[in-house]
Short mmCIF file of C-alpha atoms in Angstrom, two decimals:
data_model
loop_
_atom_site.label_atom_id
_atom_site.label_comp_id
_atom_site.label_asym_id
_atom_site.label_seq_id
_atom_site.Cartn_x
_atom_site.Cartn_y
_atom_site.Cartn_z
CA MET A 1 0.13 0.20 -0.01
CA THR A 2 1.38 3.36 -1.17
CA PHE A 3 1.11 6.94 0.69
CA PHE A 4 2.01 10.52 0.13
CA ILE A 5 2.51 13.11 2.43
CA HIS A 6 1.92 16.95 1.42
CA THR A 7 3.17 19.48 3.95
CA PHE A 8 2.13 23.06 4.40
CA GLY A 9 3.53 25.45 7.02
CA CYS A 10 6.49 25.56 9.29
CA GLN A 11 9.42 23.47 10.12
CA MET A 12 7.37 22.04 13.03
CA ASN A 13 4.93 20.64 10.23
CA VAL A 14 7.96 19.36 8.35
CA ASN A 15 9.26 17.37 11.33
CA ASP A 16 5.83 16.16 12.28
CA SER A 17 5.43 14.96 8.48
CA GLU A 18 8.60 13.11 8.89
CA LYS A 19 7.34 11.13 11.86
CA MET A 20 4.03 10.65 10.11
CA ALA A 21 6.18 9.02 7.30
CA SER A 22 7.91 6.88 10.12
CA VAL A 23 4.59 5.78 11.49
CA LEU A 24 2.91 4.70 8.06
CA SER A 25 6.06 2.86 7.17
CA ARG A 26 6.24 1.04 10.41
CA GLY A 27 2.77 -0.06 9.36
CA GLY A 28 3.81 -1.62 6.21
CA MET A 29 3.23 1.05 3.82
CA ARG A 30 5.40 2.42 1.05
CA PRO A 31 5.93 6.22 0.26
CA VAL A 32 5.81 7.30 -3.36
CA GLU A 33 7.17 10.54 -4.98
CA ARG A 34 4.20 11.30 -6.98
CA VAL A 35 0.78 12.09 -5.28
CA ALA A 36 -1.16 10.48 -8.32
CA ASP A 37 0.69 7.14 -7.49
CA ALA A 38 -0.56 7.11 -3.90
CA ARG A 39 -3.61 5.17 -2.44
CA VAL A 40 -3.62 7.13 0.64
CA VAL A 41 -2.84 10.97 0.87
CA VAL A 42 -2.10 12.78 4.19
CA VAL A 43 -2.17 16.63 3.96
CA ASN A 44 -0.41 18.12 6.90
CA SER A 45 -1.87 21.46 7.04
CA CYS A 46 -1.26 25.10 8.51
CA ALA A 47 -3.79 27.32 10.13
CA VAL A 48 -1.75 30.23 11.02
CA ARG A 49 -3.03 32.23 8.09
CA ALA A 50 -6.48 31.98 6.17
CA LYS A 51 -4.21 31.64 2.69
CA ALA A 52 -2.34 28.57 4.21
CA ARG A 53 -5.64 26.99 5.16
CA GLU A 54 -7.17 27.43 1.71
CA LYS A 55 -4.35 26.00 -0.20
CA ALA A 56 -4.46 22.80 1.99
CA LEU A 57 -8.25 22.46 0.92
CA SER A 58 -7.62 23.46 -2.57
CA PHE A 59 -4.96 20.77 -2.93
CA ILE A 60 -7.40 18.20 -1.36
CA GLY A 61 -10.09 19.23 -3.90
CA ARG A 62 -7.68 18.32 -6.71
CA LEU A 63 -7.38 14.77 -5.49
CA HIS A 64 -8.63 11.81 -7.20
CA PRO A 65 -11.91 10.44 -5.73
CA ASP A 66 -10.55 7.03 -5.28
CA GLN A 67 -7.78 8.06 -2.94
CA ILE A 68 -8.20 7.93 0.85
CA VAL A 69 -7.52 11.55 1.96
CA ILE A 70 -6.37 12.41 5.59
CA LEU A 71 -6.25 15.97 6.64
CA ALA A 72 -3.74 16.26 9.44
CA GLY A 73 -2.48 18.96 11.61
CA CYS A 74 -3.58 22.45 12.67
CA VAL A 75 -6.46 22.89 10.42
CA SER A 76 -8.11 19.67 11.51
CA GLN A 77 -7.39 20.69 14.97
CA ALA A 78 -8.70 24.00 14.92
CA GLU A 79 -12.00 23.43 12.77
CA LYS A 80 -12.87 19.83 14.06
CA GLU A 81 -15.68 17.60 12.72
CA GLN A 82 -17.45 20.48 11.01
CA LEU A 83 -14.76 20.04 8.21
CA LEU A 84 -16.04 16.69 7.40
CA THR A 85 -19.61 18.15 6.81
CA ARG A 86 -18.20 20.91 4.56
CA HIS A 87 -15.68 18.94 2.49
CA ARG A 88 -16.74 15.70 1.39
CA ARG A 89 -13.51 14.58 -0.05
CA ILE A 90 -11.81 14.29 3.40
CA ASP A 91 -11.94 10.93 4.69
CA PHE A 92 -10.47 11.34 8.20
CA LEU A 93 -9.13 14.32 10.52
CA VAL A 94 -5.98 13.69 12.52
CA GLY A 95 -4.89 16.32 15.02
CA THR A 96 -1.56 17.60 15.97
CA HIS A 97 -1.15 15.19 18.85
CA GLN A 98 -2.55 12.16 17.29
CA PHE A 99 -0.06 11.29 14.34
CA HIS A 100 1.20 8.24 16.11
CA CYS A 101 -2.24 6.52 15.48
CA LEU A 102 -1.98 7.24 11.77
CA ASP A 103 -1.00 3.63 10.81
CA HIS A 104 -4.04 2.23 12.76
CA ILE A 105 -6.40 4.82 11.21
CA VAL A 106 -5.30 4.06 7.73
CA ALA A 107 -5.61 0.42 8.37
CA GLY A 108 -9.37 0.86 9.39
CA LEU A 109 -9.97 3.10 6.34
CA LEU A 110 -8.76 0.50 4.04
CA GLN A 111 -11.31 -2.18 5.72
CA SER A 112 -14.16 0.32 5.80
CA ARG A 113 -14.21 3.91 4.61
CA HIS A 114 -15.75 5.15 7.62
CA ARG A 115 -15.23 8.94 7.93
CA GLY A 116 -14.19 10.22 11.44
CA ALA A 117 -11.66 12.12 13.39
CA SER A 118 -8.99 11.70 15.96
CA LEU A 119 -8.11 15.11 17.64
CA GLY A 120 -7.52 14.77 21.35
CA PHE A 121 -4.67 16.69 23.08
CA SER A 122 -1.92 15.16 25.14
CA ARG A 123 -1.55 16.83 28.37
CA ARG A 124 2.47 16.11 28.79
CA TRP A 125 5.18 15.24 26.35
CA THR A 126 5.19 11.71 25.01
CA GLU A 127 7.77 10.16 22.81
CA LEU A 128 5.22 9.05 20.21
CA VAL A 129 7.44 7.68 17.57
CA PRO A 130 10.35 5.28 17.07
CA ASP A 131 13.68 6.74 18.04
CA ALA A 132 15.03 6.46 14.56
CA PHE A 133 12.52 7.92 11.70
CA ALA A 134 12.93 8.77 8.26
CA ARG A 135 14.41 12.34 7.82
CA SER A 136 13.67 14.40 4.79
CA SER A 137 17.32 15.73 4.58
CA SER A 138 20.62 13.89 5.02
CA VAL A 139 22.27 17.04 6.19
CA THR A 140 19.76 18.99 8.49
CA ALA A 141 17.94 17.12 11.29
CA TYR A 142 14.97 18.91 13.26
CA VAL A 143 14.82 18.00 16.90
CA SER A 144 11.65 18.80 18.65
CA ILE A 145 12.16 20.16 22.36
CA MET A 146 8.90 21.59 23.30
CA GLU A 147 5.42 21.90 21.66
CA GLY A 148 2.53 24.34 22.23
CA CYS A 149 2.25 28.13 23.53
CA ASP A 150 1.12 29.97 26.56
CA ASN A 151 1.38 33.20 25.23
CA PHE A 152 -1.83 33.75 23.39
CA CYS A 153 -0.86 36.60 20.98
CA SER A 154 -4.16 38.07 20.17
CA TYR A 155 -3.80 37.18 16.44
CA CYS A 156 -2.54 33.82 16.86
CA ILE A 157 -4.25 30.32 16.70
CA VAL A 158 -1.42 28.11 17.80
CA PRO A 159 -2.41 27.70 21.36
CA PHE A 160 -5.89 26.37 20.26
CA THR A 161 -4.19 23.87 17.46
CA ARG A 162 -1.06 23.02 19.29
CA GLY A 163 -2.16 23.11 23.04
CA ARG A 164 -0.31 24.57 26.05
CA GLU A 165 3.34 24.13 26.30
CA LYS A 166 4.80 20.68 26.84
CA ASN A 167 8.58 20.22 27.27
CA ARG A 168 10.54 17.16 26.44
CA PRO A 169 13.05 15.84 28.97
CA GLY A 170 16.58 17.12 28.63
CA ARG A 171 18.15 13.73 28.69
CA ASP A 172 16.01 12.55 25.45
CA ILE A 173 16.97 15.60 23.52
CA LEU A 174 20.50 15.05 24.34
CA ALA A 175 20.35 11.50 23.36
CA GLU A 176 18.79 12.28 20.03
CA ALA A 177 21.38 14.86 19.25
CA ARG A 178 24.15 12.75 19.97
CA SER A 179 22.78 10.03 17.77
CA LEU A 180 22.10 12.45 14.95
CA ALA A 181 25.72 13.69 15.03
CA ASP A 182 26.90 10.04 15.19
CA GLN A 183 24.91 9.41 11.99
CA GLY A 184 26.68 12.21 10.19
CA TYR A 185 24.08 14.90 10.35
CA ARG A 186 25.92 18.10 9.99
CA GLU A 187 23.32 20.77 11.47
CA ILE A 188 20.69 20.34 14.06
CA VAL A 189 17.74 22.37 14.49
CA LEU A 190 15.99 22.52 17.77
CA LEU A 191 12.31 23.20 17.41
CA GLY A 192 9.64 24.67 19.37
CA GLN A 193 6.86 27.18 19.11
CA ASN A 194 8.82 29.27 21.92
CA VAL A 195 12.01 27.02 21.77
CA ASN A 196 13.79 29.48 24.03
CA HIS A 197 11.15 28.98 26.86
CA TRP A 198 11.92 25.22 27.24
CA ILE A 199 12.01 24.00 30.70
CA CYS A 200 13.03 20.23 31.59
CA PRO A 201 9.84 18.86 33.29
CA GLU A 202 12.19 16.42 35.40
CA SER A 203 15.16 19.00 36.45
CA GLN A 204 13.58 22.20 35.86
CA GLU A 205 16.77 23.02 33.68
CA THR A 206 16.25 25.95 31.32
CA PHE A 207 17.00 26.38 27.57
CA PRO A 208 20.43 28.45 28.06
CA SER A 209 21.80 25.43 30.10
CA LEU A 210 20.35 22.87 27.38
CA LEU A 211 22.05 24.78 24.82
CA ASP A 212 25.22 25.07 26.29
CA ARG A 213 25.48 21.18 27.10
CA LEU A 214 24.23 20.38 23.56
CA ALA A 215 26.88 22.41 22.01
CA SER A 216 29.37 20.72 24.01
CA VAL A 217 28.47 17.21 23.14
CA ALA A 218 27.07 17.44 19.70
CA ASP A 219 29.77 17.26 17.08
CA VAL A 220 27.94 18.98 14.19
CA GLN A 221 28.99 22.06 12.32
CA TRP A 222 26.06 24.24 13.32
CA ILE A 223 23.20 24.13 15.71
CA ARG A 224 20.37 26.39 15.17
CA PHE A 225 16.99 27.01 17.26
CA ILE A 226 13.38 28.17 16.21
CA THR A 227 11.30 29.95 16.52
CA SER A 228 12.40 32.06 19.75
CA TYR A 229 10.34 34.51 21.44
CA PRO A 230 11.84 37.76 22.12
CA GLY A 231 10.73 38.07 25.54
CA TYR A 232 12.64 35.09 26.69
CA HIS A 233 15.93 36.14 25.34
CA ASP A 234 18.27 37.12 28.48
CA SER A 235 21.82 37.83 28.95
CA ARG A 236 22.57 34.19 29.89
CA LEU A 237 21.29 32.98 26.68
CA VAL A 238 23.46 35.55 24.80
CA ARG A 239 26.57 34.44 26.86
CA VAL A 240 25.88 30.81 25.87
CA VAL A 241 25.45 31.67 22.00
CA ALA A 242 28.70 33.70 22.37
CA SER A 243 30.75 30.96 23.98
CA HIS A 244 30.18 28.27 21.25
CA ASP A 245 31.25 28.58 17.65
CA ARG A 246 28.99 25.81 16.38
CA ILE A 247 25.73 27.71 17.60
CA ALA A 248 25.03 29.54 14.37
CA ARG A 249 25.58 33.27 14.27
CA HIS A 250 21.94 33.67 12.76
CA ILE A 251 18.60 33.87 14.94
CA HIS A 252 15.24 34.17 13.81
CA LEU A 253 13.60 36.59 16.02
CA PRO A 254 10.04 37.40 15.04
CA ALA A 255 9.25 41.10 15.80
CA GLN A 256 5.84 41.18 14.29
CA SER A 257 5.65 44.70 14.31
CA GLY A 258 7.77 48.02 15.06
CA SER A 259 5.31 49.79 16.88
CA THR A 260 4.92 49.38 20.62
CA ARG A 261 1.26 50.13 20.55
CA ILE A 262 0.45 47.52 18.13
CA LEU A 263 2.77 45.10 19.93
CA ARG A 264 0.60 45.79 23.07
CA ARG A 265 -2.60 45.11 21.05
CA MET A 266 -0.90 41.92 19.72
CA ASN A 267 -0.31 40.94 23.47
CA ARG A 268 3.50 40.43 22.50
CA ASN A 269 4.60 41.39 25.93
CA TYR A 270 7.67 43.53 24.78
CA SER A 271 8.13 46.84 23.62
CA ARG A 272 10.01 48.09 20.18
CA GLU A 273 12.87 49.40 22.69
CA GLU A 274 13.06 46.11 24.50
CA TYR A 275 13.35 44.13 21.10
CA LEU A 276 16.18 46.59 20.01
CA LYS A 277 18.03 45.91 23.17
CA ILE A 278 17.91 42.28 22.41
CA ILE A 279 19.57 42.89 19.26
CA SER A 280 22.15 45.19 20.52
CA GLN A 281 23.18 42.65 23.19
CA TYR A 282 23.70 40.01 20.72
CA ARG A 283 25.63 42.34 18.33
CA ARG A 284 27.86 43.58 21.17
CA ALA A 285 28.79 39.97 22.20
CA ILE A 286 28.82 38.72 18.65
CA PRO A 287 29.49 41.46 16.12
CA ARG A 288 28.73 39.07 13.12
CA MET A 289 25.44 38.04 14.48
CA ARG A 290 22.60 38.13 11.96
CA PHE A 291 18.89 38.27 12.29
CA SER A 292 15.70 37.35 10.44
CA SER A 293 12.25 38.01 11.69
CA ASP A 294 8.37 37.93 10.96
CA PHE A 295 6.18 40.78 10.39
CA ILE A 296 2.38 41.34 10.00
CA VAL A 297 0.90 44.41 8.22
CA GLY A 298 -2.61 45.74 8.65
CA PHE A 299 -3.23 44.33 11.95
CA PRO A 300 -6.60 45.82 13.66
CA GLY A 301 -6.08 49.50 14.52
CA GLU A 302 -2.64 49.78 12.67
CA THR A 303 -2.32 53.46 11.57
CA GLU A 304 -0.03 54.78 9.14
CA LYS A 305 2.32 55.95 11.86
CA ASP A 306 2.43 52.39 13.25
CA PHE A 307 3.41 51.05 9.86
CA MET A 308 6.20 53.79 9.71
CA ALA A 309 7.45 52.50 12.92
CA THR A 310 7.68 48.92 11.37
CA LEU A 311 9.67 50.18 8.36
CA SER A 312 12.04 52.06 10.72
CA LEU A 313 12.70 48.81 12.31
CA LEU A 314 13.78 46.92 9.22
CA ARG A 315 16.11 49.82 8.35
CA LYS A 316 17.69 49.96 11.82
CA VAL A 317 18.10 46.04 12.22
CA GLU A 318 18.74 45.30 8.55
CA TYR A 319 17.44 41.71 8.74
CA GLU A 320 19.11 38.93 6.38
CA SER A 321 15.62 37.92 5.54
CA VAL A 322 11.97 38.69 6.56
CA PHE A 323 8.72 36.84 6.29
CA SER A 324 5.81 39.34 5.94
CA PHE A 325 2.21 38.71 5.70
CA ALA A 326 -1.04 40.83 5.55
CA TYR A 327 -3.13 40.23 8.60
CA SER A 328 -6.08 37.90 8.22
CA SER A 329 -8.44 36.97 11.11
CA ARG A 330 -8.27 33.54 12.63
CA PRO A 331 -10.93 31.87 14.53
CA LEU A 332 -10.76 31.58 18.09
CA THR A 333 -8.51 34.31 18.57
CA ARG A 334 -9.19 37.64 20.66
CA ALA A 335 -8.30 39.87 17.62
CA GLN A 336 -11.09 38.25 15.76
CA ALA A 337 -13.65 39.97 17.89
CA TRP A 338 -12.08 43.35 17.10
CA GLY A 339 -13.22 43.38 13.20
CA ASP A 340 -10.73 43.62 10.49
CA ASP A 341 -10.75 47.44 10.14
CA VAL A 342 -7.48 47.91 7.64
CA PRO A 343 -9.06 47.81 4.08
CA ARG A 344 -7.74 45.15 1.95
CA GLU A 345 -6.04 47.53 -0.43
CA VAL A 346 -4.20 49.30 2.30
CA LYS A 347 -2.89 46.12 3.65
CA ARG A 348 -1.91 44.96 0.26
CA GLU A 349 0.07 48.31 -0.40
CA ARG A 350 1.71 48.17 2.86
CA LEU A 351 2.81 44.62 2.23
CA ARG A 352 4.30 45.67 -1.11
CA ILE A 353 6.27 48.56 0.47
CA LEU A 354 7.65 46.46 3.21
CA GLN A 355 8.68 43.73 1.06
CA GLN A 356 10.28 46.18 -1.51
CA LEU A 357 12.26 47.89 1.38
CA GLN A 358 13.53 44.41 2.48
CA GLU A 359 14.46 43.27 -1.02
CA GLU A 360 16.64 46.55 -1.20
CA ILE A 361 18.15 45.84 2.16
CA GLN A 362 19.14 42.26 1.12
CA CYS A 363 20.30 43.31 -2.18
CA ARG A 364 22.74 45.83 -0.52
CA ARG A 365 23.90 43.38 2.04
CA ASN A 366 24.33 40.55 -0.32
CA ARG A 367 26.30 42.57 -2.71
CA ALA A 368 28.42 43.70 -0.09
CA LEU A 369 29.59 40.20 0.21
CA ILE A 370 30.66 39.90 -3.55
CA GLY A 371 34.58 39.19 -3.35
CA SER A 372 34.49 37.80 0.38
CA GLU A 373 35.34 34.13 1.22
CA GLN A 374 32.46 32.34 3.28
CA ASP A 375 32.17 28.95 5.03
CA VAL A 376 29.32 27.13 3.61
CA LEU A 377 27.41 23.77 4.23
CA VAL A 378 26.46 21.79 0.96
CA MET A 379 22.88 21.14 1.51
CA ALA A 380 21.72 19.39 -1.75
CA PRO A 381 22.20 19.11 -5.44
CA HIS A 382 20.74 21.78 -7.35
CA PRO A 383 17.37 20.76 -8.67
CA SER A 384 17.56 22.13 -12.14
CA ALA A 385 21.31 22.90 -12.75
CA VAL A 386 23.54 19.89 -13.71
CA LYS A 387 26.91 19.82 -11.54
CA GLU A 388 25.54 22.65 -9.24
CA VAL A 389 24.79 22.39 -5.55
CA ILE A 390 22.87 24.65 -3.17
CA ALA A 391 24.72 25.56 -0.13
CA ARG A 392 23.98 27.79 2.97
CA THR A 393 26.11 30.26 4.97
CA GLU A 394 26.01 30.26 8.59
CA SER A 395 23.74 33.25 8.54
CA TYR A 396 21.59 31.13 6.39
CA ARG A 397 22.04 32.81 2.98
CA VAL A 398 21.54 30.51 -0.09
CA VAL A 399 24.80 29.94 -2.07
CA ASN A 400 24.70 28.42 -5.57
CA LEU A 401 27.77 27.10 -6.95
CA GLU A 402 29.30 24.42 -9.13
CA SER A 403 30.88 21.78 -6.98
CA ARG A 404 31.50 17.89 -6.93
CA MET A 405 31.27 17.91 -3.09
CA PRO A 406 28.36 15.80 -1.75
CA PRO A 407 25.75 17.06 0.57
CA GLY A 408 26.86 17.53 4.22
CA SER A 409 30.35 18.73 2.85
CA SER A 410 31.80 21.98 4.36
CA ILE A 411 33.54 24.08 2.00
CA ARG A 412 35.08 27.51 1.43
CA VAL A 413 33.59 29.63 -1.44
CA ARG A 414 34.41 33.20 -2.75
CA ILE A 415 31.41 35.03 -3.66
CA THR A 416 31.12 36.34 -7.01
CA ALA A 417 27.61 37.62 -7.50
CA ALA A 418 24.60 38.30 -5.66
CA GLY A 419 20.93 38.94 -5.70
CA PRO A 420 18.25 39.77 -3.24
CA HIS A 421 17.52 35.99 -2.25
CA SER A 422 20.66 34.12 -2.96
CA LEU A 423 24.41 34.32 -3.88
CA ARG A 424 26.81 32.84 -6.22
CA GLY A 425 30.09 31.41 -5.51
CA VAL A 426 33.11 29.57 -6.76
CA GLU A 427 34.69 26.99 -4.68
CA VAL A 428 38.03 28.01 -3.03
CA ARG A 429 40.70 25.16 -3.35
CA ASN A 430 43.80 24.80 -1.08
#
C-alpha cells in the first residue's frame, strides 16, 4: 500500500510529517514520490493564516476520488468535525497530537471507508514515534524540544491548535542530538513554538543550560533554534550563544511589528525598545550575529504611523530575511472580535512597500559580500542545474555554485555575484 504526504507550513510541520511517514512505514506502507501514485494521501495543514488553510483544502479538492484523504495538523485541530460536513473529499481528520495513531487509522480506512476524526490533546510530552525515523534531509535534522504555546498573542491560533506548552525531557533531547551527530548529520535545528522557553519537566533546567550542554556534546557544524520569542531572550542565553562557535550566528527573532502600541494590542509582551535591546546585546557580544524576522501588516488598529515604525525597524536592524504577511483574522483568537478594520487594498500596499524595502536591504547586504570568502554547508544538488549544488552560509544565505562535493560537505567559497535572495560563488581550493 502506498502513501504520499504533502506538507504546508512551518518546520514543526515538516518534522511532524517526517514522523508520520515513519509511523506509516512502520505499518507496512510504502512512500511514493508522486501524489498520483498514492492510495493514501495525508495533507499536513497549517492554520496560522487563512491563505495557508485555503491552499490545503484546494490541494485536497484536486485529488482523485478513489484516493483515501487524511487532513492532518492545525486546520483539523482548529475546525474539527465540521470540516467533514463541509468537505466531502476528506475521509479522516488527524490532530496535532494524534499522528502516532496514523497507521491504525489508515488500516481501519482500508477495511471500511468510515469517515471520522482523532483530535485529542496530550497533557504532557510523550515520545510518540520510534527513536529512529526517516528524515527529509541527509544534512539537517530537526529535533523537537517543546510544543505548544502559553502566550496567547491576540492574532495567533497556535495555542488552540498545538495546545499549552509541553516540554521534552533534556536527557532525551541530548540523546537524540548525539545519535544524529553520530549518524553524520551536520546541522541540528531545535524546534518549538517558543523554543527558548523550554524548561526540563524533570530537573527544571532552562534553555540556555540545555543549549550549552548540547553544543558541548553534539559534534556538528551548526546548531540552530527556532522559533524564539523575544521576551525569553536574556543575558545568559546571549553568553551561551557567544561561547560556542557551533551555535550558528543567525537567530530568527519574530518582531511582528515595529510599533509598541501595536505590539501591546498583539499581546506580545515586549516593546520596540526592548526588542532592539536584545538585538544590541547579541551584536555587542557577537559582532557578526545576523537576524531574520516575521512581520504582520494591517493588524486591526494599525495606523500609518504604526506602519512607518515597522519600516524604521527594518531599516535599523537590517535583517538577512523577513517573512511578511497581511493580517488575516483567525478563528478562536481575541483579535477576531475586534473586526478587520484596515482595508484590503491598504494592507496590500503596505505589504508591497515592506517587501520592497526588505528586498533593497537584502540586495545591498548581499552585494557587499561579493569578493569575500564564506564557509558554507552543501545542502543538496541543485534541482535544475547540472553539476551545481545549493549551499548555505552560517547566516542562512543560499549560495549556488558548481561543485562535486556531496551534501553535508563543508567548503569555502568566494562570492562572485549576488541577488536579493541568493548568492553565487566559486569553490576556493587549497
